[in-house]
Coordinates of C-alpha atoms and ligand atoms in Angstrom, one line a residue:
L276 CA 18.2 -6.3 7.4
E277 CA 17.4 -9.3 7.7
E278 CA 18.4 -9.3 11.0
S279 CA 16.8 -6.4 11.6
T280 CA 13.6 -7.9 9.9
V281 CA 14.5 -11.5 12.5
R282 CA 14.5 -9.2 15.7
L283 CA 11.0 -7.5 14.1
M284 CA 9.5 -10.7 14.7
D285 CA 11.0 -11.2 18.1
W286 CA 8.9 -8.2 19.2
F287 CA 5.4 -8.9 17.4
K288 CA 5.8 -12.4 18.9
A289 CA 5.9 -10.2 22.8
L290 CA 3.7 -7.8 21.4
S291 CA 1.5 -11.3 21.0
L292 CA 1.4 -11.8 24.4
K293 CA 1.3 -9.1 25.7
Y294 CA -2.5 -8.6 23.4
E295 CA -4.4 -11.7 22.6
S296 CA -5.8 -10.4 19.6
F297 CA -4.9 -7.2 17.1
S298 CA -5.0 -5.6 13.8
V299 CA -2.2 -4.3 11.6
I300 CA -2.5 -1.3 9.8
Q301 CA -0.2 -1.5 7.0
I302 CA 0.5 1.1 4.8
D303 CA 2.5 0.1 1.3
A304 CA 2.7 0.4 -2.0
H305 CA 3.4 -3.5 -0.6
F306 CA 1.9 -6.9 0.3
D307 CA 4.9 -8.4 1.8
L308 CA 3.0 -12.2 1.9
R309 CA 5.1 -13.7 0.3
K310 CA 6.4 -17.4 2.0
A311 CA 9.8 -16.2 1.3
Y312 CA 12.0 -14.3 -1.1
E313 CA 14.6 -16.3 -3.3
D314 CA 14.8 -19.1 -1.1
Y315 CA 14.7 -16.6 3.0
E316 CA 11.8 -16.7 4.8
H317 CA 12.7 -14.0 7.2
S318 CA 12.9 -10.7 5.2
H319 CA 10.8 -7.8 4.8
A320 CA 8.6 -9.0 2.0
S321 CA 7.4 -12.0 4.2
I322 CA 7.5 -9.6 7.0
M323 CA 2.8 -9.2 6.7
Y324 CA 2.7 -13.2 6.2
N325 CA 5.1 -14.1 9.1
L326 CA 2.4 -11.4 11.2
S327 CA 0.0 -13.3 9.9
Q328 CA 0.9 -16.4 10.9
L329 CA 1.0 -15.4 14.6
E330 CA -2.0 -16.7 16.1
A331 CA -2.2 -12.8 18.5
C332 CA -2.6 -11.4 14.3
K333 CA -6.3 -11.2 14.0
Q334 CA -5.9 -9.4 10.8
I335 CA -3.8 -7.5 8.4
V336 CA -5.5 -3.9 6.7
H337 CA -3.2 -3.5 3.7
I338 CA -3.6 0.2 2.6
G339 CA -2.5 1.6 -0.8
I340 CA -1.0 -1.5 -2.1
R341 CA -0.1 -1.7 -5.8
D342 CA 3.2 -3.4 -6.6
Y343 CA 2.8 -7.4 -6.1
C344 CA 3.0 -10.4 -7.4
E345 CA 0.3 -13.6 -8.2
E346 CA 1.5 -15.4 -5.0
E347 CA 1.1 -12.7 -2.6
E348 CA -2.8 -12.1 -4.3
E349 CA -3.3 -15.2 -4.0
E350 CA -2.6 -15.1 -0.4
A351 CA -4.1 -11.6 0.4
K352 CA -7.6 -13.3 -0.6
S353 CA -8.1 -17.0 0.6
N354 CA -6.5 -15.9 3.7
Q355 CA -8.8 -15.0 5.7
K356 CA -7.0 -12.1 7.6
S357 CA -6.3 -10.1 5.5
V358 CA -8.4 -7.7 3.9
T359 CA -6.7 -4.5 0.7
F360 CA -7.5 -1.9 -0.4
F361 CA -5.4 -1.4 -3.1
D362 CA -4.6 2.2 -4.4
H363 CA -6.4 1.0 -7.7
T364 CA -9.5 1.2 -6.4
L365 CA -8.6 4.0 -3.3
K366 CA -8.1 6.7 -6.9
S367 CA -11.1 5.0 -9.1
N368 CA -13.3 5.6 -5.9
R369 CA -12.3 9.5 -5.6
Y370 CA -12.4 10.0 -9.3
K371 CA -15.9 8.8 -9.2
G372 CA -16.4 10.8 -6.1
I373 CA -17.3 8.9 -3.5
S374 CA -14.3 11.5 -1.1
W375 CA -11.7 10.6 0.9
D376 CA -13.8 10.8 4.2
K377 CA -16.2 8.4 3.1
Q378 CA -13.0 6.1 2.0
C379 CA -11.5 6.7 5.3
E380 CA -14.9 5.6 7.1
I381 CA -15.0 2.5 5.5
I382 CA -11.3 2.3 5.9
V383 CA -12.2 2.5 9.5
N384 CA -15.3 0.3 9.3
A385 CA -13.3 -2.4 8.9
I386 CA -10.9 -3.3 11.3
H387 CA -12.0 -4.9 13.7
E388 CA -9.6 -5.5 16.5
K389 CA -9.4 -1.8 19.2
Y390 CA -6.4 -2.6 19.5
I391 CA -4.5 -2.2 16.2
Y392 CA -0.7 -2.3 15.4
L393 CA 0.5 0.1 12.8
S394 CA 3.5 -0.9 9.8
F395 CA 4.0 2.6 8.0
D396 CA 6.4 1.7 4.7
I397 CA 7.1 5.5 3.6
D398 CA 7.1 3.7 -0.1
G399 CA 2.6 3.6 0.8
L400 CA 3.2 7.5 0.2
D401 CA 3.1 9.0 -2.9
P402 CA 7.6 8.5 -4.7
K403 CA 7.9 12.3 -4.5
L404 CA 7.4 12.2 -1.1
C405 CA 10.3 9.5 -0.6
S406 CA 12.1 9.4 -4.1
G407 CA 15.7 7.6 -2.5
T408 CA 13.4 4.3 -1.3
G409 CA 14.5 1.0 -2.8
T410 CA 11.1 -0.1 -4.9
P411 CA 9.2 3.7 -5.4
V412 CA 5.8 2.6 -7.2
P413 CA 3.9 5.5 -8.4
G414 CA 0.4 6.6 -6.8
G415 CA 0.3 5.8 -3.3
L416 CA -1.5 8.3 -0.8
E417 CA -1.0 12.3 0.3
F418 CA 0.7 13.0 3.0
H419 CA -1.8 14.2 4.5
E420 CA -4.0 11.7 2.9
A421 CA -2.4 9.2 5.4
F422 CA -2.4 11.2 8.5
Y423 CA -6.2 12.0 8.1
L424 CA -7.2 8.5 7.7
L425 CA -5.1 7.3 10.9
N426 CA -5.8 9.6 12.9
K427 CA -8.9 9.4 12.2
I428 CA -9.0 5.5 13.9
V429 CA -7.6 6.6 17.0
E430 CA -11.2 8.1 17.0
S431 CA -13.0 6.2 16.3
G432 CA -11.6 4.5 19.4
K433 CA -8.0 2.3 18.8
I434 CA -5.4 1.8 20.8
I435 CA -2.3 1.9 18.8
I436 CA 0.1 -1.2 20.2
G437 CA 3.1 -0.1 18.6
A438 CA 4.5 1.1 15.1
D439 CA 7.3 0.7 13.2
L440 CA 8.6 3.5 10.0
C441 CA 10.0 1.3 7.3
E442 CA 12.0 2.1 3.8
V443 CA 13.0 5.5 4.4
S444 CA 16.0 6.6 2.3
N445 CA 19.1 6.6 4.2
L446 CA 20.8 8.1 0.7
P447 CA 23.3 10.8 0.5
H448 CA 21.3 13.9 -0.7
S449 CA 18.1 12.0 0.8
D450 CA 17.5 15.4 2.6
F451 CA 13.9 15.7 1.8
D452 CA 13.6 12.0 2.0
A453 CA 14.4 12.7 5.4
N454 CA 12.3 16.0 6.8
I455 CA 9.7 13.1 5.2
G456 CA 10.4 10.3 6.8
A457 CA 10.5 12.4 10.3
R458 CA 7.9 14.3 9.8
V459 CA 5.4 11.0 9.6
L460 CA 7.9 9.3 12.9
F461 CA 6.7 12.3 14.9
K462 CA 2.7 11.8 13.4
M463 CA 3.0 8.7 14.9
C464 CA 4.8 9.6 17.4
N465 CA 1.6 11.6 17.9
L466 CA -1.0 9.4 17.6
L467 CA 0.7 6.7 19.5
T468 CA 0.7 8.7 22.6
K469 CA -3.3 10.5 21.7
S470 CA -4.2 7.6 21.1
K471 CA -3.6 6.1 24.2
L472 CA -6.1 8.2 25.7
N473 CA -8.2 5.6 23.6
Ligands
MN1865 MN1 6.8 -1.5 0.7

């Protein structure tokens, strides 16, 4: 896992050589904005912090966040690149009658770069869709909410330059998680292809 996050950073660095400015769309229950986790700077808990240090990464749009520490909340507030749509805010707005379509429009308008990198942590979804994931948290997006949003982002003219899907359970008896994970990946690939037509 640690090796894979180091490799992911190498990939981000390569992307930043090709694209001089991009926004990151992160669907996740967690910010992953820790400067270090147990003194280690390259874990999955620091991946968004490390990404934010790249000059080409102009913005990180965090969506569905609902489990974080004080340090991360401070980082998200003080880092000019972070724009956060907390899960509790998205839910409260829904309860007040603000439609998902309207909220997606607000999210789309907050994305300021044409090129986007999509990071999809399966725990951004409701845990009934990913019960075997490492750190499930109540709340989160429904499958169709996530893809309604992502499709709207692509239809606004953005181009997806790269994407990852993480934290899908590979535990025995996680067939349902694997099923959902495969469907998420399939739809992400479709969106990536669709966005190339923009
Ligand atoms: Mn997560």
